[in-house]
XYZ file of C-alpha atoms in Angstrom:
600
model
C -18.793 2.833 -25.972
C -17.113 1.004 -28.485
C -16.675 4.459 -30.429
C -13.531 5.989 -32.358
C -12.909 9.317 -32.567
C -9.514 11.357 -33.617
C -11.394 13.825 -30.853
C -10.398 11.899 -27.619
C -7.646 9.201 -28.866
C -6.354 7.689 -32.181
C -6.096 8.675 -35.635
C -9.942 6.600 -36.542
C -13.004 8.193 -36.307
C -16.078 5.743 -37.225
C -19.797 6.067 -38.029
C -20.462 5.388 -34.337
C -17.338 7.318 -33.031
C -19.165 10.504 -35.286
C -22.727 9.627 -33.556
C -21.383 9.400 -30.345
C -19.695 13.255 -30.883
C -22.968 14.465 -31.884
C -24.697 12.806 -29.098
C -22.098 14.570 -26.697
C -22.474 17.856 -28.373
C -26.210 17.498 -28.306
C -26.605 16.971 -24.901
C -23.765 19.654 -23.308
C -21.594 16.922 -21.863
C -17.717 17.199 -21.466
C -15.359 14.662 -22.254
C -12.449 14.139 -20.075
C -10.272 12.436 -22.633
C -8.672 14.230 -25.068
C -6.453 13.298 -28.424
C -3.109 12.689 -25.759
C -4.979 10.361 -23.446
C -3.484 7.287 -23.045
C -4.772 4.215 -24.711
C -8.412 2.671 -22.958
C -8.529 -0.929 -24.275
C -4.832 -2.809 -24.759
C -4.499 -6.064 -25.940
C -1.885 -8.394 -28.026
C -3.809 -7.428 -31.113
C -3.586 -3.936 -30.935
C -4.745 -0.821 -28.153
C -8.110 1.759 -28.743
C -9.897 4.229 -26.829
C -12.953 3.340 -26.293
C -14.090 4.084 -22.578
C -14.929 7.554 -22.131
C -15.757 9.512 -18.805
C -18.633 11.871 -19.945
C -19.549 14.954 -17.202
C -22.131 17.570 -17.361
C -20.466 20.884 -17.545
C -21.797 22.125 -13.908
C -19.410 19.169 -12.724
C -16.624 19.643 -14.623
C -14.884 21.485 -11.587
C -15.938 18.796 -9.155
C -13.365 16.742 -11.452
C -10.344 16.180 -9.916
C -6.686 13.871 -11.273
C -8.519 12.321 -13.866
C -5.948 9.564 -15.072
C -5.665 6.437 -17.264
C -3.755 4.299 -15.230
C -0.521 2.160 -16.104
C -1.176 -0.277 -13.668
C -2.771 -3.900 -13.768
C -6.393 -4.346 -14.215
C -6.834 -7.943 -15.118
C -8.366 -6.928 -17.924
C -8.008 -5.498 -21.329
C -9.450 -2.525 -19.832
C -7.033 0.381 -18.295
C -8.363 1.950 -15.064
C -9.676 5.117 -15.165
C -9.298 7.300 -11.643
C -10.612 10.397 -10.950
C -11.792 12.046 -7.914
C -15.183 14.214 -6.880
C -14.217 17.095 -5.342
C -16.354 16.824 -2.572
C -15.985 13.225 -1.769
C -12.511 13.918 -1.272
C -11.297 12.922 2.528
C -13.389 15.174 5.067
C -13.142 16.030 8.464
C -16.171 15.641 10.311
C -16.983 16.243 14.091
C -17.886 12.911 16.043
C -17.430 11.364 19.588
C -15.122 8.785 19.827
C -14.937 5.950 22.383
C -12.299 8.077 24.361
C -15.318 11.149 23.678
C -18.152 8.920 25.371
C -16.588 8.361 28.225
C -16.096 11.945 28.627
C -19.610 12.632 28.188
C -20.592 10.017 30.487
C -18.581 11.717 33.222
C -20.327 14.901 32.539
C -23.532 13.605 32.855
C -22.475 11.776 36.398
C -21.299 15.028 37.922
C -24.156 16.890 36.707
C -26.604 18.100 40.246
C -28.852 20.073 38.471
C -30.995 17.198 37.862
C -31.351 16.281 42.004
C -33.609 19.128 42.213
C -36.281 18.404 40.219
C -37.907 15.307 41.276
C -41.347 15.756 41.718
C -44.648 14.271 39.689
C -46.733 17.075 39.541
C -45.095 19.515 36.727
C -47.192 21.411 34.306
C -47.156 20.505 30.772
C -44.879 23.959 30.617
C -42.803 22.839 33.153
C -41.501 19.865 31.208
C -41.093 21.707 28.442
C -38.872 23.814 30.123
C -37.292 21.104 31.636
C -36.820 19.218 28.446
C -35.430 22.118 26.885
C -32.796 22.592 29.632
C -31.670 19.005 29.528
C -31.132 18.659 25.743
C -29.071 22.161 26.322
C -26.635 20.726 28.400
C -26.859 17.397 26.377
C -25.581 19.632 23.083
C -22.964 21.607 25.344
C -21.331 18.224 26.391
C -21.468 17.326 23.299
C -20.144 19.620 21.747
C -17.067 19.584 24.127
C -16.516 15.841 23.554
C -16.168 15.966 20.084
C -13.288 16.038 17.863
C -12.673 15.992 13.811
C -12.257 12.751 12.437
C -10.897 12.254 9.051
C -13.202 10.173 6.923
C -11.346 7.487 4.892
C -12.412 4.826 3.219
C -12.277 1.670 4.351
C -9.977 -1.050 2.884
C -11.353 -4.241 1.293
C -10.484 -7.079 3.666
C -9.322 -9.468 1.714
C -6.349 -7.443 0.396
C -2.605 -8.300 1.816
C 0.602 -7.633 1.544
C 1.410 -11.006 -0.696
C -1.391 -9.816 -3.611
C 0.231 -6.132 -3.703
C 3.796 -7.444 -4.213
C 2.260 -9.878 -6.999
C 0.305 -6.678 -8.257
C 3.574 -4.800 -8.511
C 5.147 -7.629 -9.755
C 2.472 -8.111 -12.676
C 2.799 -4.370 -13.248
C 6.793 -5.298 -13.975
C 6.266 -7.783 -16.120
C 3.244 -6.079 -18.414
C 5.533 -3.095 -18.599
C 8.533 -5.809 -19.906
C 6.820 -6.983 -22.292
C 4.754 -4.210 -23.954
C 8.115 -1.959 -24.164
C 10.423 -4.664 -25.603
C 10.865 -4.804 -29.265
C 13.154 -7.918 -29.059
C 12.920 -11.126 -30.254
C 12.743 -11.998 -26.513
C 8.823 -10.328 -26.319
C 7.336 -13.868 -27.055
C 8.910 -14.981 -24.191
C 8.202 -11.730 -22.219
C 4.503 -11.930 -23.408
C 3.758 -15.703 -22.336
C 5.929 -14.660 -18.849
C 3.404 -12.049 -17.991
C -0.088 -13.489 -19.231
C 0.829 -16.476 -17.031
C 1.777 -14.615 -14.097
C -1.272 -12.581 -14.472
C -3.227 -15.548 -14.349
C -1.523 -16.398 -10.865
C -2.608 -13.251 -9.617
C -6.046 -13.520 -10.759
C -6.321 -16.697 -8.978
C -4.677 -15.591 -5.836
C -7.161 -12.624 -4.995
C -10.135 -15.219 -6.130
C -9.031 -17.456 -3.418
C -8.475 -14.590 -0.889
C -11.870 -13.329 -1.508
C -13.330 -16.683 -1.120
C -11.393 -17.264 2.005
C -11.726 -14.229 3.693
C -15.690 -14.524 2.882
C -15.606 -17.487 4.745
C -13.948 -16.710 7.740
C -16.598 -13.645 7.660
C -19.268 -15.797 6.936
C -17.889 -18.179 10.112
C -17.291 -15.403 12.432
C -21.021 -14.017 12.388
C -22.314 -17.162 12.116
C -21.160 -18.038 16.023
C -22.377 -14.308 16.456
C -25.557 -15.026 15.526
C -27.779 -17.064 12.949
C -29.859 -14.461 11.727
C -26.712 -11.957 10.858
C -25.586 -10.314 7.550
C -24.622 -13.629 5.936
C -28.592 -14.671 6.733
C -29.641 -11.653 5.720
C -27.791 -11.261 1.825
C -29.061 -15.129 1.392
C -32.462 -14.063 1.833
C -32.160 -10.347 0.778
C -32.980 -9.259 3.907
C -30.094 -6.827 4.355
C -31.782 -2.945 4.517
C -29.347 -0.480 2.429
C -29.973 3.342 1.743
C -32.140 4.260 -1.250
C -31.501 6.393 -3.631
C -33.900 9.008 -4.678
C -34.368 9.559 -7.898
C -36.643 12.191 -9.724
C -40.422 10.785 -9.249
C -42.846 10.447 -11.428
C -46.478 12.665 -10.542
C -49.432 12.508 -10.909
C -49.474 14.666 -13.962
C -46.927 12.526 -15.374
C -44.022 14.643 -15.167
C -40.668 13.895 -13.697
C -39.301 15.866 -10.121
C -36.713 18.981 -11.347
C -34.608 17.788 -7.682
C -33.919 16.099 -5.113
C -35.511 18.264 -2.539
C -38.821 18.278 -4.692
C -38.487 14.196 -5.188
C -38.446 13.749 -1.020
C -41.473 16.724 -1.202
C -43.506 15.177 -3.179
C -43.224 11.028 -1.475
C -43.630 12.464 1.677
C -47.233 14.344 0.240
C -48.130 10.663 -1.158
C -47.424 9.236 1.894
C -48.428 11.140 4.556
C -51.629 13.346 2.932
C -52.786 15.684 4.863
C -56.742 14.971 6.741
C -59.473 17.282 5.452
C -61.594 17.612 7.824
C -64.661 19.226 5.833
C -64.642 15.763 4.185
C -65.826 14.034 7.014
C -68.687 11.425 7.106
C -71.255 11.906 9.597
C -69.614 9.355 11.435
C -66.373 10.541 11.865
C -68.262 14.012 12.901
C -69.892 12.104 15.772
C -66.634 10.573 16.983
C -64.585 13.551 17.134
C -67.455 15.143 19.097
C -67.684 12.811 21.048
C -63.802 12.268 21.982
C -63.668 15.630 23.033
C -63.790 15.223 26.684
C -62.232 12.107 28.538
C -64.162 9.318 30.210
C -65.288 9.025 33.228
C -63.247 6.731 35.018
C -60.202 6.283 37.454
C -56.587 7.328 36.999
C -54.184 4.657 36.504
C -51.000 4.417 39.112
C -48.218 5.947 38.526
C -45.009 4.666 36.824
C -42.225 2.894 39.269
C -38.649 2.597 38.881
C -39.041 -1.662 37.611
C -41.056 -0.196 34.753
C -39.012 2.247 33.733
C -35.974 -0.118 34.401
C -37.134 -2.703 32.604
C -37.807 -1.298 29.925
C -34.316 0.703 29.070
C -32.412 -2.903 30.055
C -34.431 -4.703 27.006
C -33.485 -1.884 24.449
C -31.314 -3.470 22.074
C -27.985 -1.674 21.810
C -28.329 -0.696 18.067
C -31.287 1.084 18.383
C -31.301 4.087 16.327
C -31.424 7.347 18.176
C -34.259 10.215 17.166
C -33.152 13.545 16.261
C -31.834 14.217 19.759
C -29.089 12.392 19.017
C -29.390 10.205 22.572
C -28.813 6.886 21.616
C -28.946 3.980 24.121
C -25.672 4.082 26.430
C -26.163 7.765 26.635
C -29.568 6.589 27.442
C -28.765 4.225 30.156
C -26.037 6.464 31.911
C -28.600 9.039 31.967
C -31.155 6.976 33.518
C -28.810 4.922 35.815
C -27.166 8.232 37.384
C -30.328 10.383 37.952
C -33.122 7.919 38.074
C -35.606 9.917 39.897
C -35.516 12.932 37.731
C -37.132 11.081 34.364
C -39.234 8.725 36.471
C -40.577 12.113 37.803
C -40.868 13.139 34.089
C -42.904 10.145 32.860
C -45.079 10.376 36.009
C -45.351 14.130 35.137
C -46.800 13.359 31.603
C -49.376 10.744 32.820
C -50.797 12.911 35.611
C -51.037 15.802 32.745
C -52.399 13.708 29.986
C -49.291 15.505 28.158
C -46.625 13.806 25.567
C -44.107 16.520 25.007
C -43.941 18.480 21.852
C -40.352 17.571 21.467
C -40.777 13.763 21.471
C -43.372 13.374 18.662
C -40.672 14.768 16.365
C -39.319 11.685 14.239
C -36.376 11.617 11.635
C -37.989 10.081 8.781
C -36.254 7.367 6.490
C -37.127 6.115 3.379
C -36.948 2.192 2.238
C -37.571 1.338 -1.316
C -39.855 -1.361 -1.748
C -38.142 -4.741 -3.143
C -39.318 -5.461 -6.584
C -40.928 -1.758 -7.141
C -40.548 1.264 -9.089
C -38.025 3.764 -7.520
C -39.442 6.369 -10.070
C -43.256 5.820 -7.906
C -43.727 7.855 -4.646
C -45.622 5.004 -3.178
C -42.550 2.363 -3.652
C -41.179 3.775 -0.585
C -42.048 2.381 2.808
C -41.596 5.495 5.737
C -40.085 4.534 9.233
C -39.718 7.057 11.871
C -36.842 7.370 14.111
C -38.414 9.019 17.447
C -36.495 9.978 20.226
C -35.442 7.066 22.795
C -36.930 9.136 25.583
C -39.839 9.476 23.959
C -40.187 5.720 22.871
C -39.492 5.117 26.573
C -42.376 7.101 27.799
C -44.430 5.251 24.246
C -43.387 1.639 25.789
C -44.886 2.550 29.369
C -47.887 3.390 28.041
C -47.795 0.634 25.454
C -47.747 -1.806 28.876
C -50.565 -0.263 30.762
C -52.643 0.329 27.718
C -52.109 -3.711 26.811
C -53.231 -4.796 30.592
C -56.390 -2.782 30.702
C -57.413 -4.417 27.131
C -56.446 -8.185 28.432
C -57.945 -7.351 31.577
C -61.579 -6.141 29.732
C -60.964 -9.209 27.431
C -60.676 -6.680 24.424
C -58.474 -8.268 22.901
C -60.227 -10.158 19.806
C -58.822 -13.870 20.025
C -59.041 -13.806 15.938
C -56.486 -10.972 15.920
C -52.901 -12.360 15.585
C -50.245 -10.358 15.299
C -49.203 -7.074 16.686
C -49.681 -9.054 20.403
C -48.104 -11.523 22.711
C -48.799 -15.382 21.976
C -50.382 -14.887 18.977
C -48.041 -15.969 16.221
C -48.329 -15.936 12.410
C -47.831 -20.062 13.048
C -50.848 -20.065 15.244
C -52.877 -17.711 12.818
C -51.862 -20.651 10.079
C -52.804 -23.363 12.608
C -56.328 -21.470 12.847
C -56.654 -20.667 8.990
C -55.947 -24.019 8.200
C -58.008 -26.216 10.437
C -61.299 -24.294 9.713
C -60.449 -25.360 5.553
C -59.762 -28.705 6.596
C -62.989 -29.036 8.291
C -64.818 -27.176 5.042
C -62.897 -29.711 2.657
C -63.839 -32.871 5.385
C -67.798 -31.909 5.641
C -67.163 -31.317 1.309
C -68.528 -27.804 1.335
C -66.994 -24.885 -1.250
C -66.023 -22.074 -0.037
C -63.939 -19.127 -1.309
C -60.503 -17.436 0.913
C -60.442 -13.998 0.466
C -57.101 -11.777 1.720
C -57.327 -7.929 1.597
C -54.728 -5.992 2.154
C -55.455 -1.793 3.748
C -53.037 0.722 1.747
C -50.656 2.390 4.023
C -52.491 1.360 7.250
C -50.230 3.032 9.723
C -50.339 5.821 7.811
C -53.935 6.243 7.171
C -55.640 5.594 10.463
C -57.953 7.952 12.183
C -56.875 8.723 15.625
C -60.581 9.358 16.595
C -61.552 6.467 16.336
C -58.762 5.023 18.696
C -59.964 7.076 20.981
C -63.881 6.428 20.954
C -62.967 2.991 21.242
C -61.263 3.201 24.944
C -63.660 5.876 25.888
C -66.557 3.545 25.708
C -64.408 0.944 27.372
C -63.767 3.220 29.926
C -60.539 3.622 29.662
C -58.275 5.039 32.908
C -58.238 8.832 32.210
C -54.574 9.983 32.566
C -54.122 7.141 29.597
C -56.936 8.715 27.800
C -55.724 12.212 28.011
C -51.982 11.669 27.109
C -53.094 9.319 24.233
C -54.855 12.307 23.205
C -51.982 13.977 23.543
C -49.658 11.947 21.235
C -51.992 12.270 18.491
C -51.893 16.164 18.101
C -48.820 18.427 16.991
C -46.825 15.474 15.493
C -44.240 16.055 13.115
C -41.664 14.655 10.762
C -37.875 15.657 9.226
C -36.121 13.937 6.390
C -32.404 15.043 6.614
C -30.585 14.992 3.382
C -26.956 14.103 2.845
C -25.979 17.685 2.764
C -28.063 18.383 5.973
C -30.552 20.242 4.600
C -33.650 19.201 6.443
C -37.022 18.739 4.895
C -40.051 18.946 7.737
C -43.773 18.082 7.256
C -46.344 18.518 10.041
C -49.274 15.229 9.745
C -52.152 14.964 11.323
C -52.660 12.000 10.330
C -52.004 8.280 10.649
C -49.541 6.974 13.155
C -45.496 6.939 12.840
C -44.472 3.522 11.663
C -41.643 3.005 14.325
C -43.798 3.557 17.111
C -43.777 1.545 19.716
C -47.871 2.050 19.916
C -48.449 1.768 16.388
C -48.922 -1.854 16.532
C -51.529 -1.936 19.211
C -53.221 1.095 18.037
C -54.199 -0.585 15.219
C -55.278 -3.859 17.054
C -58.119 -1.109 18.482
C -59.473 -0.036 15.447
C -59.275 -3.678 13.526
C -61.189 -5.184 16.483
C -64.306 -3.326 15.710
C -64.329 -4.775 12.500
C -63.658 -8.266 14.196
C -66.483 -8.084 16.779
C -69.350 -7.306 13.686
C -71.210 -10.481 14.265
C -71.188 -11.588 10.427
C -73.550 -14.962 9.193
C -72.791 -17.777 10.238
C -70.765 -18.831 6.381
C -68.443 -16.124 6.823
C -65.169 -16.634 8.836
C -62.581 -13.882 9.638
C -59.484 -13.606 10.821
C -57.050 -11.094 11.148
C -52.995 -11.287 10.849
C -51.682 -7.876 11.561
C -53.249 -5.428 9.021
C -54.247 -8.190 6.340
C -57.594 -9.496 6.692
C -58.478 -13.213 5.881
C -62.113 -14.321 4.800
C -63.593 -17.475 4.099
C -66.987 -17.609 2.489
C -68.590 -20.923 2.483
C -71.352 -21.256 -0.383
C -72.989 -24.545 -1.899
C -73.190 -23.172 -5.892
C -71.149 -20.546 -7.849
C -74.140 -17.838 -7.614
C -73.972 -18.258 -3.730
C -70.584 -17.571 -3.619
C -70.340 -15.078 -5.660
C -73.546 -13.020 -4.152
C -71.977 -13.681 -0.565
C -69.441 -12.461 -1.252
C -69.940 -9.535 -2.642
C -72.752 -8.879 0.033
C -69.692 -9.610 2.389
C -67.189 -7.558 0.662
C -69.735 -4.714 -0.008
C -70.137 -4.296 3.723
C -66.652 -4.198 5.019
C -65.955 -2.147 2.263
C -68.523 0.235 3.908
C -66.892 -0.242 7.382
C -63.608 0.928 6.097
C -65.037 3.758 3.873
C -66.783 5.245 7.123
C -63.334 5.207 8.620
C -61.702 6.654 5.602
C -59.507 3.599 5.212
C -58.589 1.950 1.771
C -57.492 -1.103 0.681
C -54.944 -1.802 -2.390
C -56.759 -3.645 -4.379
C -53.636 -5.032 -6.367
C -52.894 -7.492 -3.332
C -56.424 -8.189 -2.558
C -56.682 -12.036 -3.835
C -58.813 -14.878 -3.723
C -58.334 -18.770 -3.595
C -61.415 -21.444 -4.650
C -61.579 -23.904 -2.199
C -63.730 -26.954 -3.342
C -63.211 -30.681 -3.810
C -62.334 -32.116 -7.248
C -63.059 -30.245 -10.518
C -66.602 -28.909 -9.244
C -65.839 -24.933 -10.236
C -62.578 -25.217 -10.603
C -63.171 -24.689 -14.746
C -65.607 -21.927 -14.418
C -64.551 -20.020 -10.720
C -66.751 -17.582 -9.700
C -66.007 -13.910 -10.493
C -65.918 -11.930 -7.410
C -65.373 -7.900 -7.595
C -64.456 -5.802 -4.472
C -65.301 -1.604 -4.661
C -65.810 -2.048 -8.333
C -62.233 -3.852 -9.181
């Protein structure tokens, strides 16, 4: 702070030590030095007290061995330690390696499951059967696990060479500060050279140990943490802080901060606010189609699937994550293939796996104080993302097999790149700038598409392609009853029932909304417009031989999909919604046209 004040060290008190007191008195804080702490700041010139450790009062108890340490900080700068109550070393419950393999005996001597093998259970009957395995799952848990003390971790590049020359710096700073000789000259330049020695030592340890790191993952794998801190890639917990509303106001907690994001994000549908449209559809989804069932499951699906799950996939709030997964599957095989089969003969996804742990990613480069900064991604179960990924499969074949699959959609699908969408983009300009035509590139970009989406219209679109019904029905299914938990660091557990949108996560998310950007993709527009889709952006190109033509194309372009979307109750953010002039030398480059899209 750069303050003096006779209140926490010294005989000085300044003008800013004196605004700083009234600052602290205005505001209720607490200052944990007092007029016998030990000097802050210490150099040859002289010692202060200048860094202060302000707490609100409700935390003042949390405060534990506040000291100003007499030890080395390579700097003029004294450390200040002190200790939060409850971050002090906990023991917390947790299966260690010695715990898993415990577990993974239970499960292996568990018969119950050889008795229920069949493919014909009610949607209560799973339920029930659900219910009973995740009871046993939390009893074996619970007698596999064992306190673990939490410590934290040491830095890796410290050794047993930099603490002697720490304690040895210590010696000589202590030396030469308490010597009154005519030797302290001496003493002095001793210690600030030593002290120099040691800076340089732990500079070269950190950049050596970095390197071995960096060496180490490299031969790991290219695309590891070193890849991802070059590129700011690497994903790291937010931190909440109070959000901003609507009304302009700030959150009172951290509770009402989650609350309130989760409301932005995932709003709840009103239904008396449907168009006529979306009336029709959900009439008209109402009972399945008319078609054949689709086989049942078989043991290479399943199997297949569970041996490509990577083995740091996060588990859902059942805690299962993948080799609890695979011992499961690998010792009683027949009971969860009779599951799944169970589930696609009912048309039923059970209740208990469209419950996802939510998580919340701050947006690079945005406001944490704005509710939309954050970017939701739901942890479902694994079993559940199994049974997701089966249907995922057969719901991909019957599309490629109808040919549904638009050939301008790229993304979100096998063999269709972002290099290939590119390729495409790229060779239709080159033939507008070859045949010298204008034409205008257009990107829009849908607001929170996953979250957004209209399940109805999902399912209109594979009942008029006749989709098999058992896919139908348990699509159905999966849409209703879904519901999400954020779990605080204190456990306290914040849950929010949607009915709308899909969980970002999802294995089906991505093809889900392949089906409802194809209708938009199979509108037969003139022959000057081109579209293209990569994912959930949408790229035009507008071809037009004056500015007036361009601009009233595309607008009558623009004012149409905007229609299209509006029907569906989707919206686009219109901040990333851009356009690019493509023409050949200066002809409207000085004068571009002026296009506007929903009135922006």
């Amino acid at each position: 702070f750069n303050s003096k004040n006779a209140n926490w060290g010294g005989e000085i008190t300044d003008e800013r030590g004196e605004q700083l007191g009234n600052f602290v008195i205005a505001h209720e804080f607490i200052i944990l030095n007092d007029s016998q702490s030990a000097p802050t700041f210490s150099t040859a010139n002289g010692r202060s007290w200048i860094d202060l450790t302000l707490v609100y009062q409700t935390l003042k108890n949390s405060i534990e061995q506040w000291n100003i340490l007499d030890e080395e900080s390579l700097s003029d700068h004294q450390i200040i330690s002190f200790q939060l109550a409850q971050q002090s070393a906990e023991r917390k419950k947790r299966i260690t390696q010695k715990g898993y393999l415990k577990l993974f005996d239970y499960i292996q001597k568990e018969t119950w499951f050889q008795y229920w093998t069949q493919s014909n259970y009610s949607e209560n009957q799973i339920d029930i059967l659900l219910n009973i395995l995740y009871s046993k799952f939390q009893q074996w848990v619970k007698k596999c696990e064992r306190n673990v003390k939490e410590t934290p971790q040491a830095v890796p590049w410290w050794n047993q060479e930099l603490q002697l020359m720490g304690l040895k710096t210590n010696a000589l700073r202590r030396r030469y500060q308490r010597n009154n000789t005519s030797m302290r000259p001496l003493y002095k330049r001793v210690y600030y050279e030593y002290k120099q020695d040691y800076k340089d030592a732990i500079i070269q340890a950190k950049i050596t140990s970095w390197q071995t790191y960096c060496q180490s993952e490299t031969k790991r794998s290219l695309f590891g943490i070193p890849y991802k801190l070059t590129f700011n890639k690497l994903k790291t917990s937010s931190i909440i802080p109070p959000i901003q509303t609507i009304n302009k106001t700030l959150t009172n907690t951290l509770v009402d901060s989650i609350k309130y994001i989760i409301d932005t994000l995932f709003p709840m549908e009103d239904l008396s606010a449907d168009s006529t449209y979306m009336t029709n559809i959900r009439e008209y989804i109402q009972s399945p189609p008319t078609s054949s069932p689709d086989n049942n499951f078989t043991y290479k699906e399943v199997e297949t699937i569970i041996s490509k799950l990577r083995q740091k996939t996060a588990p859902g709030l059942d805690n299962i994550n993948v080799n609890t997964l695979r011992q499961y599957w690998h010792r009683h095989p027949n009971f969860f293939l009779s599951i799944f089969n169970s589930c696609l003969n009912t048309g039923y996804f059970p209740r208990t796996w469209k419950q996802g742990k939510l998580l919340l990613l701050n947006k690079q480069d945005k406001d944490p104080s704005l509710p939309d900064s954050y970017r939701p991604i739901c942890l479902n179960s694994l079993l559940g993302k199994i049974l997701e990924k089966l249907i995922y499969n057969r719901l991909y074949y019957f599309l490629f097999s109808k040919q549904l699959m638009h050939p301008l959609q790229f993304g979100f699908t096998h063999n269709k790149s972002s290099t290939l969408a590119l390729y495409n983009l790229t060779s239709h300009l080159k033939q507008i700038k070859t045949n010298s035509k204008t034409a205008l590139l257009i990107s829009l970009d849908f607001s929170g598409a996953f979250n957004s989406l209209r399940y109805p219209i999902v399912l209109a679109y594979l009942k008029q392609n006749n989709c098999p019904y058992n896919i139908y029905n348990i699509m159905h299914s999966f849409f209703l009853e879904r519901n999400i938990t954020y779990i605080t660091q204190n456990e306290q557990q914040i849950n929010r029932n949607i009915n709308l949108g899909y969980p970002q996560g999802s294995p089906l998310s991505p093809i889900l909304w392949n089906i409802v950007i194809a209708d938009l993709l199979d509108i037969k527009f003139p022959s000057f417009v081109f579209i293209q889709a990569f994912a959930d952006d949408v790229v035009l190109v507008i071809e037009g031989k004056s500015r007036r033509e361009l601009e009233n194309r595309s607008q009558e372009t623009l004012e149409f999909i905007g229609e299209w979307a509006n029907k569906r109750k989707l919206k686009f953010n219109h901040k990333k919604c851009k356009y690019l002039l493509v023409s050949r030398g200066e002809y409207l480059q000085k004068r571009p046209p002026i296009i506007y899209f929903q009135k922006k």
